[in-house]
Short mmCIF file of C-alpha atoms and ligand atoms in Angstrom, two decimals:
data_model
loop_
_atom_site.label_atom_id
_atom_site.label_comp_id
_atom_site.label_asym_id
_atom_site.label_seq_id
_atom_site.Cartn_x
_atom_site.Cartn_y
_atom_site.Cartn_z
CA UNK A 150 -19.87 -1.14 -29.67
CA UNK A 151 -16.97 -3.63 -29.07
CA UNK A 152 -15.87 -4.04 -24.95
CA UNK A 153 -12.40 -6.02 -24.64
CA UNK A 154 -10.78 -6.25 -20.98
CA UNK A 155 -7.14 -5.95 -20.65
CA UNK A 156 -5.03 -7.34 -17.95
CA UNK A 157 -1.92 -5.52 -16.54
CA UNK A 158 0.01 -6.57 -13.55
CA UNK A 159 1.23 -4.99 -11.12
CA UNK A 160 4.62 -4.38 -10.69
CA UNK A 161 6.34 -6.25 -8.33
CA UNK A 162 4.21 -4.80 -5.19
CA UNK A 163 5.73 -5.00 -1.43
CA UNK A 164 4.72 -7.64 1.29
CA UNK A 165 3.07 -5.39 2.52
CA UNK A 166 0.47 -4.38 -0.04
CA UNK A 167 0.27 -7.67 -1.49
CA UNK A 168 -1.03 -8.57 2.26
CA UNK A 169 -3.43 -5.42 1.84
CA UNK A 170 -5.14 -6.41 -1.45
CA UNK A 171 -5.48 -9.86 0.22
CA UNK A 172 -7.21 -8.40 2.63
CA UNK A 173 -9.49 -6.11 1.16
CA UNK A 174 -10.64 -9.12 -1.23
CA UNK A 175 -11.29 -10.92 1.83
CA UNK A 176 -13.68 -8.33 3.12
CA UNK A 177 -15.29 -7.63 -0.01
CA UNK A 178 -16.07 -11.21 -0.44
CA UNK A 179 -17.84 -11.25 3.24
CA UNK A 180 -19.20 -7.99 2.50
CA UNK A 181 -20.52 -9.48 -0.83
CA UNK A 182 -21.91 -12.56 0.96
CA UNK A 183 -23.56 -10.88 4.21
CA UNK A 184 -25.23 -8.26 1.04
CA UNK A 185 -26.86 -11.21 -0.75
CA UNK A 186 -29.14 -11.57 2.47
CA UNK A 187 -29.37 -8.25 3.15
CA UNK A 188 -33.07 -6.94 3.30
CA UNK A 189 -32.74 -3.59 1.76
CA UNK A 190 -30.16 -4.48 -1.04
CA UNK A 191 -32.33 -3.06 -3.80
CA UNK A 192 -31.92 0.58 -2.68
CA UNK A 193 -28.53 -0.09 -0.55
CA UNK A 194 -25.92 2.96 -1.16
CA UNK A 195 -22.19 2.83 -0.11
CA UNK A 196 -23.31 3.66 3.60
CA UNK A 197 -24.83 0.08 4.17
CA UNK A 198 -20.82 -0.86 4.83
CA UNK A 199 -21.63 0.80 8.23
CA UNK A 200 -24.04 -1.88 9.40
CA UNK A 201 -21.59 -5.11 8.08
CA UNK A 202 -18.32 -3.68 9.66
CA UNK A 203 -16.81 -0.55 11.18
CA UNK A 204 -13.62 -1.39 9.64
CA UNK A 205 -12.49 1.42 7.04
CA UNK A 206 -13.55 0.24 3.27
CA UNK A 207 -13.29 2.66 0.24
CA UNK A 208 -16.82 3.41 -0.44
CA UNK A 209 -15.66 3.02 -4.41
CA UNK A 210 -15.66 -0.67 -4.04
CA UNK A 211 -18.45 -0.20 -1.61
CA UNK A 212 -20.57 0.86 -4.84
CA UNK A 213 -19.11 -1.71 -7.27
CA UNK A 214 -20.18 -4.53 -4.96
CA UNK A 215 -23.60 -3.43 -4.61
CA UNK A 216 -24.32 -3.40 -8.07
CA UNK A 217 -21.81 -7.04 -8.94
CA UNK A 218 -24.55 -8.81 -6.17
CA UNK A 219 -27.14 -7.25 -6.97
CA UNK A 220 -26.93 -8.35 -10.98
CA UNK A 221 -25.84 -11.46 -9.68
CA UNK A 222 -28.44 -12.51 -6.89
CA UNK A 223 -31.20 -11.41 -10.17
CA UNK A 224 -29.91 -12.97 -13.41
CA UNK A 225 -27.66 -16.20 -11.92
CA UNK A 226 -29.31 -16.54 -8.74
CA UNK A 227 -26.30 -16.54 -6.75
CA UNK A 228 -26.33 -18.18 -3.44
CA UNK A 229 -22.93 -17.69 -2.28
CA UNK A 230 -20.00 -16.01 -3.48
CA UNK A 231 -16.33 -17.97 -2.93
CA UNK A 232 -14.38 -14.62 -3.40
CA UNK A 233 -15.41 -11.10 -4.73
CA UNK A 234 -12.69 -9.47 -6.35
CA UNK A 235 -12.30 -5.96 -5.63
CA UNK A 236 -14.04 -3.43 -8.25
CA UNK A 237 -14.04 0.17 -9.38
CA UNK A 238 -15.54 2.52 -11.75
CA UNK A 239 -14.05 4.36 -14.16
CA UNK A 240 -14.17 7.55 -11.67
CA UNK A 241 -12.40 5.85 -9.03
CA UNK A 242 -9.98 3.41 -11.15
CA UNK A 243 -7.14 5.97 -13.19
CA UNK A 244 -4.54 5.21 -15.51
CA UNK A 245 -1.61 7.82 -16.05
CA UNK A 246 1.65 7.55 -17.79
CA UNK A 247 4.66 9.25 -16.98
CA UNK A 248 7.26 9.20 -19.71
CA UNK A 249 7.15 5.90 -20.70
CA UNK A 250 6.07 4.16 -17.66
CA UNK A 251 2.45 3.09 -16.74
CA UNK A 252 0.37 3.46 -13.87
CA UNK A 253 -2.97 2.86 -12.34
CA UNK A 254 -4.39 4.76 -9.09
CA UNK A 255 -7.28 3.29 -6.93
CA UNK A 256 -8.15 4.12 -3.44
CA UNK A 257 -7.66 1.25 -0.59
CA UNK A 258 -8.35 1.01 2.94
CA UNK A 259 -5.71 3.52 3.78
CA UNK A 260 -5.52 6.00 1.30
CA UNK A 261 -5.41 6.24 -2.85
CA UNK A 262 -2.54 4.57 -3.78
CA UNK A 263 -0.27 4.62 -7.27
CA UNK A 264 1.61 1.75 -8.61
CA UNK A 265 3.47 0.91 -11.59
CA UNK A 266 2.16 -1.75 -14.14
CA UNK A 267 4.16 -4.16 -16.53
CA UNK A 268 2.86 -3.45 -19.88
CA UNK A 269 3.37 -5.24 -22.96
CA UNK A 270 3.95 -3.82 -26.64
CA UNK A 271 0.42 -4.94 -27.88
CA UNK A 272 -1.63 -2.99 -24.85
CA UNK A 273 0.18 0.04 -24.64
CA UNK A 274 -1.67 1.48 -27.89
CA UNK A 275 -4.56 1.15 -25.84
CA UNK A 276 -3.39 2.14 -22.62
CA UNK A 277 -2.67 5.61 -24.77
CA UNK A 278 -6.45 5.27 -26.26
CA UNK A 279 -7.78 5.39 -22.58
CA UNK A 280 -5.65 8.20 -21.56
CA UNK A 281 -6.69 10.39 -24.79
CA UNK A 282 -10.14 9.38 -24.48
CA UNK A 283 -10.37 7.88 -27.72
CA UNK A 284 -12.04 4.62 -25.80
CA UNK A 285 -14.55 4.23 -22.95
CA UNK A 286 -13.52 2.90 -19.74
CA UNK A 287 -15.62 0.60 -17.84
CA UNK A 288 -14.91 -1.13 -14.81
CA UNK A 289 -11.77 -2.02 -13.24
CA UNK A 290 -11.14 -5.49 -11.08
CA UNK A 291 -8.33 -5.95 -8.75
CA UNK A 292 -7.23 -9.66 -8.82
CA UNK A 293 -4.88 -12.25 -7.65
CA UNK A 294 -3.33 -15.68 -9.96
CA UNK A 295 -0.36 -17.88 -8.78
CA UNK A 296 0.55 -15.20 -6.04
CA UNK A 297 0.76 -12.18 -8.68
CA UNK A 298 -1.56 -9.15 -8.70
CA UNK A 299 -3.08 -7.89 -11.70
CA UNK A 300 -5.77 -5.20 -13.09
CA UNK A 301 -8.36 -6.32 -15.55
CA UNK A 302 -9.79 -2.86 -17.04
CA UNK A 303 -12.70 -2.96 -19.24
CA UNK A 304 -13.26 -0.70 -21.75
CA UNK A 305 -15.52 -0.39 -25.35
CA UNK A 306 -15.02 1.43 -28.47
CA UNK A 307 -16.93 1.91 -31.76
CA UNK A 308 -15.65 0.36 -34.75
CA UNK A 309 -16.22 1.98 -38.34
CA UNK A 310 -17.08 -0.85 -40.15
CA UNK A 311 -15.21 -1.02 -43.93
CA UNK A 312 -16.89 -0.65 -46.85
CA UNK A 313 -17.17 -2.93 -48.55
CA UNK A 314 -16.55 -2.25 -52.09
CA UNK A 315 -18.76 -4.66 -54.28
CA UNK A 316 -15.80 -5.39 -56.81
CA UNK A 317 -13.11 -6.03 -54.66
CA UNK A 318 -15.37 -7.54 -51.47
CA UNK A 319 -14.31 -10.62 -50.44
CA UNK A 320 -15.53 -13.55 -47.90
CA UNK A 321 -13.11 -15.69 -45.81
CA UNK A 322 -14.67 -18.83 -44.42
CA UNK A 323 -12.56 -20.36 -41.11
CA UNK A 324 -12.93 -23.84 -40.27
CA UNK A 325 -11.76 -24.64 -36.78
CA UNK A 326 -10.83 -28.10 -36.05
CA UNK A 327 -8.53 -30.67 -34.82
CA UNK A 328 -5.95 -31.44 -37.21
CA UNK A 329 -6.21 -27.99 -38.78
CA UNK A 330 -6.32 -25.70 -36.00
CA UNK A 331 -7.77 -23.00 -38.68
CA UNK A 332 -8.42 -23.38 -42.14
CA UNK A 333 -8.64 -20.31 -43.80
CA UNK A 334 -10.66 -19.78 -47.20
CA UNK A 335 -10.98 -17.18 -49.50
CA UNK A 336 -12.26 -18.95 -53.00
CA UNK A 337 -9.19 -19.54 -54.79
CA UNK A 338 -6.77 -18.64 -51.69
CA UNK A 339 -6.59 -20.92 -48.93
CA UNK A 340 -4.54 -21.48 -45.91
CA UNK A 341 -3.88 -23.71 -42.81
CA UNK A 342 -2.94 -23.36 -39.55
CA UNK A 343 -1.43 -26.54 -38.48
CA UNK A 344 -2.92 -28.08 -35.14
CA UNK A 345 -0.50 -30.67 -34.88
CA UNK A 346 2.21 -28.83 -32.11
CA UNK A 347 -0.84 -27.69 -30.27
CA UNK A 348 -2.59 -31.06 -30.22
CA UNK A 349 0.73 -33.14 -29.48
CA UNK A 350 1.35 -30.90 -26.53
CA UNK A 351 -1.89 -30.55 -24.67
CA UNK A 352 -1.80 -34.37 -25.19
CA UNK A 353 1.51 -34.61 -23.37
CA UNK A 354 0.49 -32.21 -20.85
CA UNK A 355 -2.79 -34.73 -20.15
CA UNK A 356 -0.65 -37.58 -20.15
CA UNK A 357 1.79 -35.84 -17.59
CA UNK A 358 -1.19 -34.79 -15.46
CA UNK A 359 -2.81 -38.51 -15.16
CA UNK A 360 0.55 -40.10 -14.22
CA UNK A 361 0.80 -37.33 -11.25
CA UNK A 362 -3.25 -38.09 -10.70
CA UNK A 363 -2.15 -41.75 -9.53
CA UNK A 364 0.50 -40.17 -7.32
CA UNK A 365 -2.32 -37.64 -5.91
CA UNK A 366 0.04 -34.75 -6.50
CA UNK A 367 -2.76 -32.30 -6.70
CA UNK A 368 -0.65 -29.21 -6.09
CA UNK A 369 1.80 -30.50 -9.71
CA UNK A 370 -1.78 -30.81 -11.40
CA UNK A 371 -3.08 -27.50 -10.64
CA UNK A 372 0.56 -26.29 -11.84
CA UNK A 373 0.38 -28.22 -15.18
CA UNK A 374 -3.64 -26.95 -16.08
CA UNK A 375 -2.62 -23.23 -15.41
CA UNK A 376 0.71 -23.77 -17.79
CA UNK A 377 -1.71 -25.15 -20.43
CA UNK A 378 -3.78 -22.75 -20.38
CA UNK A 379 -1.53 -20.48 -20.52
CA UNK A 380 0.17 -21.89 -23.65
CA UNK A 381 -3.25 -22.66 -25.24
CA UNK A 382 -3.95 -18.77 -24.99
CA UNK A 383 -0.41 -17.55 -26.08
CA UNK A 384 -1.05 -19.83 -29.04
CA UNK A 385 -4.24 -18.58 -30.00
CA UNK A 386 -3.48 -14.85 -29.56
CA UNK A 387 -0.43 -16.02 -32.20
CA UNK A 388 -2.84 -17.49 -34.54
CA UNK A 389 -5.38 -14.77 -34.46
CA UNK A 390 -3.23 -12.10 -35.13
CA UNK A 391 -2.06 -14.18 -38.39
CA UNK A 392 -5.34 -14.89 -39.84
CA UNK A 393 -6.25 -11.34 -39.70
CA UNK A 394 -3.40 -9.95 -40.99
CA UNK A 395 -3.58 -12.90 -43.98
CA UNK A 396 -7.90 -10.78 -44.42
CA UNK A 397 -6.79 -7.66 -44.22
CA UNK A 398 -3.75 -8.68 -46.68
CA UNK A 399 -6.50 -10.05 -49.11
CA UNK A 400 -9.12 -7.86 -49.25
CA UNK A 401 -11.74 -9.43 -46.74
CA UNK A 402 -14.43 -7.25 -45.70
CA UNK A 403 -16.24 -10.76 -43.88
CA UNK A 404 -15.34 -13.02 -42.01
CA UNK A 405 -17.45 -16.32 -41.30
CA UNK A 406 -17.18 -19.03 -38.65
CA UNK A 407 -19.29 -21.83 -37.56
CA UNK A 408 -21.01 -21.25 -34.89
CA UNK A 409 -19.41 -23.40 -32.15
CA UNK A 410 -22.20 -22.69 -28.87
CA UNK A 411 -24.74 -25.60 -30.27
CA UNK A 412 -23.41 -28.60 -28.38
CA UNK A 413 -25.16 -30.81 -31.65
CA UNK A 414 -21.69 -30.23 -33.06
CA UNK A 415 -19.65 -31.93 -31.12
CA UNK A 416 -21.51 -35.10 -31.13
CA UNK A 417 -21.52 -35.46 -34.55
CA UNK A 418 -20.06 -38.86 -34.40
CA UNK A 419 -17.49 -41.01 -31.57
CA UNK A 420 -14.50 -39.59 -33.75
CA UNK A 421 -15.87 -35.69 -32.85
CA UNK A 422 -16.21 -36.74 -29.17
CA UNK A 423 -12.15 -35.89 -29.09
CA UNK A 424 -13.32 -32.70 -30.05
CA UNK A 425 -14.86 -31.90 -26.41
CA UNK A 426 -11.36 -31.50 -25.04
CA UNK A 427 -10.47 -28.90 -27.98
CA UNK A 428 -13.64 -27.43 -26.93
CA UNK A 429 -12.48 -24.77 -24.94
CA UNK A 430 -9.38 -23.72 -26.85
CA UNK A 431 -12.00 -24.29 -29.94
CA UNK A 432 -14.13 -21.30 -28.65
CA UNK A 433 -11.17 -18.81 -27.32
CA UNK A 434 -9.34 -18.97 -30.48
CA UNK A 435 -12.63 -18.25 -32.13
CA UNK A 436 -13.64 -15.66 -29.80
CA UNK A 437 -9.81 -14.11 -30.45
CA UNK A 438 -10.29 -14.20 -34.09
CA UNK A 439 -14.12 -12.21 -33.83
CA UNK A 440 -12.55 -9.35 -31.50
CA UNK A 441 -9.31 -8.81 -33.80
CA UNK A 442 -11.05 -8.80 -36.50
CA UNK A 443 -14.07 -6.08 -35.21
CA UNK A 444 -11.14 -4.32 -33.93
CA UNK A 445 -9.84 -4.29 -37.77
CA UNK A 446 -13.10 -3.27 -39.11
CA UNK A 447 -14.25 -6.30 -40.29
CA UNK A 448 -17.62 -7.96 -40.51
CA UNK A 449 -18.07 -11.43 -38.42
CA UNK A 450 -20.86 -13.33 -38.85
CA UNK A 451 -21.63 -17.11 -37.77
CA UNK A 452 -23.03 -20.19 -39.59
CA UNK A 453 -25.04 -23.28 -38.78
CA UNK A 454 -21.94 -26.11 -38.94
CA UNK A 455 -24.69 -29.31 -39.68
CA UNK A 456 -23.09 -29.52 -43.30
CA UNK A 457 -20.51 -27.42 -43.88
CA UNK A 458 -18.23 -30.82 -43.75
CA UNK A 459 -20.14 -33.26 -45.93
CA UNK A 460 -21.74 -30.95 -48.73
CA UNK A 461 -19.85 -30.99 -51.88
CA UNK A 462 -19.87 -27.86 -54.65
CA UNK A 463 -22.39 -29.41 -56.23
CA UNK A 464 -25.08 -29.67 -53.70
CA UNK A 465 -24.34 -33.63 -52.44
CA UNK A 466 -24.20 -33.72 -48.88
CA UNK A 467 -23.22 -37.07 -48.01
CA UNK A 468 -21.70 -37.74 -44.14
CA UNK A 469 -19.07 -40.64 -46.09
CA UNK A 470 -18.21 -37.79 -48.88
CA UNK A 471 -15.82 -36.70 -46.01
CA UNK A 472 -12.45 -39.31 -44.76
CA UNK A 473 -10.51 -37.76 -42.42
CA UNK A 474 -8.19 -35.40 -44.13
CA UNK A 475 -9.70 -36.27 -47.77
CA UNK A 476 -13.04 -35.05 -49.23
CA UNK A 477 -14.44 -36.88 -52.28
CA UNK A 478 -17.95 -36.85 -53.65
CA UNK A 479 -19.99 -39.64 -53.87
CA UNK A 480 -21.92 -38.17 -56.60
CA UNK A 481 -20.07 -36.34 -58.74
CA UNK A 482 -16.27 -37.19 -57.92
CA UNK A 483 -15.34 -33.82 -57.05
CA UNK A 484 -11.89 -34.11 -54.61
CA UNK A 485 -10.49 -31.90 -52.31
CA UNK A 486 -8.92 -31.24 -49.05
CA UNK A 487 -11.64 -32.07 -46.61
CA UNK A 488 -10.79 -29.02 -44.37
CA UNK A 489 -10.57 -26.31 -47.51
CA UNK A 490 -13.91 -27.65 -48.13
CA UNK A 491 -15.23 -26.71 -44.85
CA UNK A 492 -14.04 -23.65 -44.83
CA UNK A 493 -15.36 -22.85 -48.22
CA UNK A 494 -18.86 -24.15 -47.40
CA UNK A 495 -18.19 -21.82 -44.52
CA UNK A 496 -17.31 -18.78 -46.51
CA UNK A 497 -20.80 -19.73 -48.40
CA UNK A 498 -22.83 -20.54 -44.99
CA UNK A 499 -24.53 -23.49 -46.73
CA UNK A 500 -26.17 -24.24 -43.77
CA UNK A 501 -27.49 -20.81 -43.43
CA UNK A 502 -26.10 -18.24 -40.67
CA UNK A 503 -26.90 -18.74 -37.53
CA UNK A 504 -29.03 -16.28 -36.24
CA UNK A 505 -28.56 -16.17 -32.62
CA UNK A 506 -25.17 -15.95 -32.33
CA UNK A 507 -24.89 -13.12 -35.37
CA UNK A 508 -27.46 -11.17 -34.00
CA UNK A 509 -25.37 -10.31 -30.82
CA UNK A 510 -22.55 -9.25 -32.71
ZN1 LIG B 750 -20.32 -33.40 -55.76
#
């Protein structure tokens, strides 16, 4: 079972219910907070609202809250919440099309309300999945960012897994990494995905962000993280999509990736430290890859990454058989691209797969 959230915004909503969903978030999130110290939490039902305010509340989000603190309060031992987005279940959240146009229903403070949402070419496939059934819906969360309103509606699927057939079955190892953003192997067939745009920019965008620091411009530095981030993500949506399409092209039933949780990676050496501010964008372009390609059908499993850079084809590992860019064996010669390496120790898990992080996928 795969879950993927997608986010639609909401089109263009009025003053007026802009100020609403403002509100109810504000209530929820006092609701939320009051319900963390509330005695009878465990076996609370939508009517506890009663007792915390007399204000009108749909009893939907009532629900959703109850069980968001409650899972909370138990497995991260909240203590206070700084805002509690407003939730509903998949009988209270709808979506319905009409013609060609979009929308979501959910009940407010008022009444049930409709509204139109922008969606883009990629999601509406699975806007049309929802509405035939074809996928489960989960929970829906109503939320703000930079003064627009959006929906983030979960839902999960089952993926047939393809066969793979023994004679044409192929492994693609993907190293992740600085210069390369991806390096893609498949044996014989390799290909990169240059990091260098990516790298140059986020560096600009750092550089940019400490010279406002000095000028305490906090509002411009806020600004500047969000449009990263936002570029960051845009590129590794970009790059996913291309590396599956370049498996499915080729025949890859697997697909094999370091696994990039264990923090012994990244302090490999003083040159990897650099690698703690690609962390992030590390991991979500990973994460992008695993979900495209389970929503393809294809296998993902994750390695151990303690050699996959310094063993050679012939068994050597050796930290100084990698330079940079260039690989070269201190035993046996062998040259090669020190990144195509990688990613074909990958494609072999020399280190062995890691078994924690393959075992929850
Ligand atoms: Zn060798």
């Amino acid at each position: 079972m795969q879950t993927i959230t997608l986010k639609l915004e909401l089109q263009k909503p009025t003053k007026e219910k802009m100020a609403m969903y403002q509100k109810m978030t504000a209530i929820n999130t006092a609701f939320s907070n009051w319900l963390l110290h509330f005695d009878g939490l465990q076996t609370a039902t939508s009517k506890v609202f009663k007792h915390f305010s007399d204000k009108p509340f749909p009893a939907a989000v009532v629900n959703q809250t109850i069980q968001t603190v409650k899972s909370k309060k138990k497995k991260q031992k909240t203590k206070t919440f700084r805002r509690m987005w407003c939730g509903f279940n998949n009988q209270n959240f709808k979506v319905e099309r009409e013609n060609r146009l979009y929308k979501v229903s959910f009940p407010t403070q008022e009444k049930r309300i409709g509204v139109p949402v922008v969606c883009k070419d990629h999601q509406k496939p699975w806007l049309d999945k929802l509405l035939s059934s074809e996928v489960k819906q989960g929970t829906t969360e109503l939320f703000e960012k930079r003064g627009r309103w959006f929906v983030a509606i979960s839902f999960s699927f089952e993926v047939e897994q393809k066969q793979a057939d023994q004679a044409q079955a192929k492994t693609m190892g993907i190293d992740i990494g600085m210069r390369q953003l991806a390096t893609c192997s498949i044996g014989t067939t390799s290909i990169f995905f240059p990091g260098k745009e990516l790298g140059y920019r986020r560096r600009r965008f750092a550089s940019r962000r400490r010279k406002l620091g000095s000028l305490k411009k906090l509002e411009a530095i806020r600004k500047s993280k969000n449009k990263e981030s936002d570029w960051v993500k845009e590129t590794n949506h970009k790059i996913s999509r291309q590396i599956i399409r370049f498996a499915l092209d080729n025949g890859v039933h697997l697909i094999r990736m370091e696994d990039l949780t264990g923090i012994r990676h990244f302090r490999k050496s003083k040159k990897e430290a650099g690698r703690t501010l690609h962390r992030w964008s590390h991991y979500q372009l990973q994460q992008f890859i695993a979900y495209k390609a389970q929503m393809a059908g294809l296998l993902v499993e994750y390695v151990n990454p303690t050699y996959t850079s310094q063993m050679c084809k012939c068994g050597h590992v050796d930290k100084r058989n990698r330079d940079r860019n260039a690989f070269c064996c201190r035993k046996c010669g062998y040259r090669s691209h020190a990144d195509i390496n990688a990613a074909i120790n990958i494609s072999k898990a020399v280190s062995g797969l890691s078994e924690e992080k393959s075992k929850k996928n």
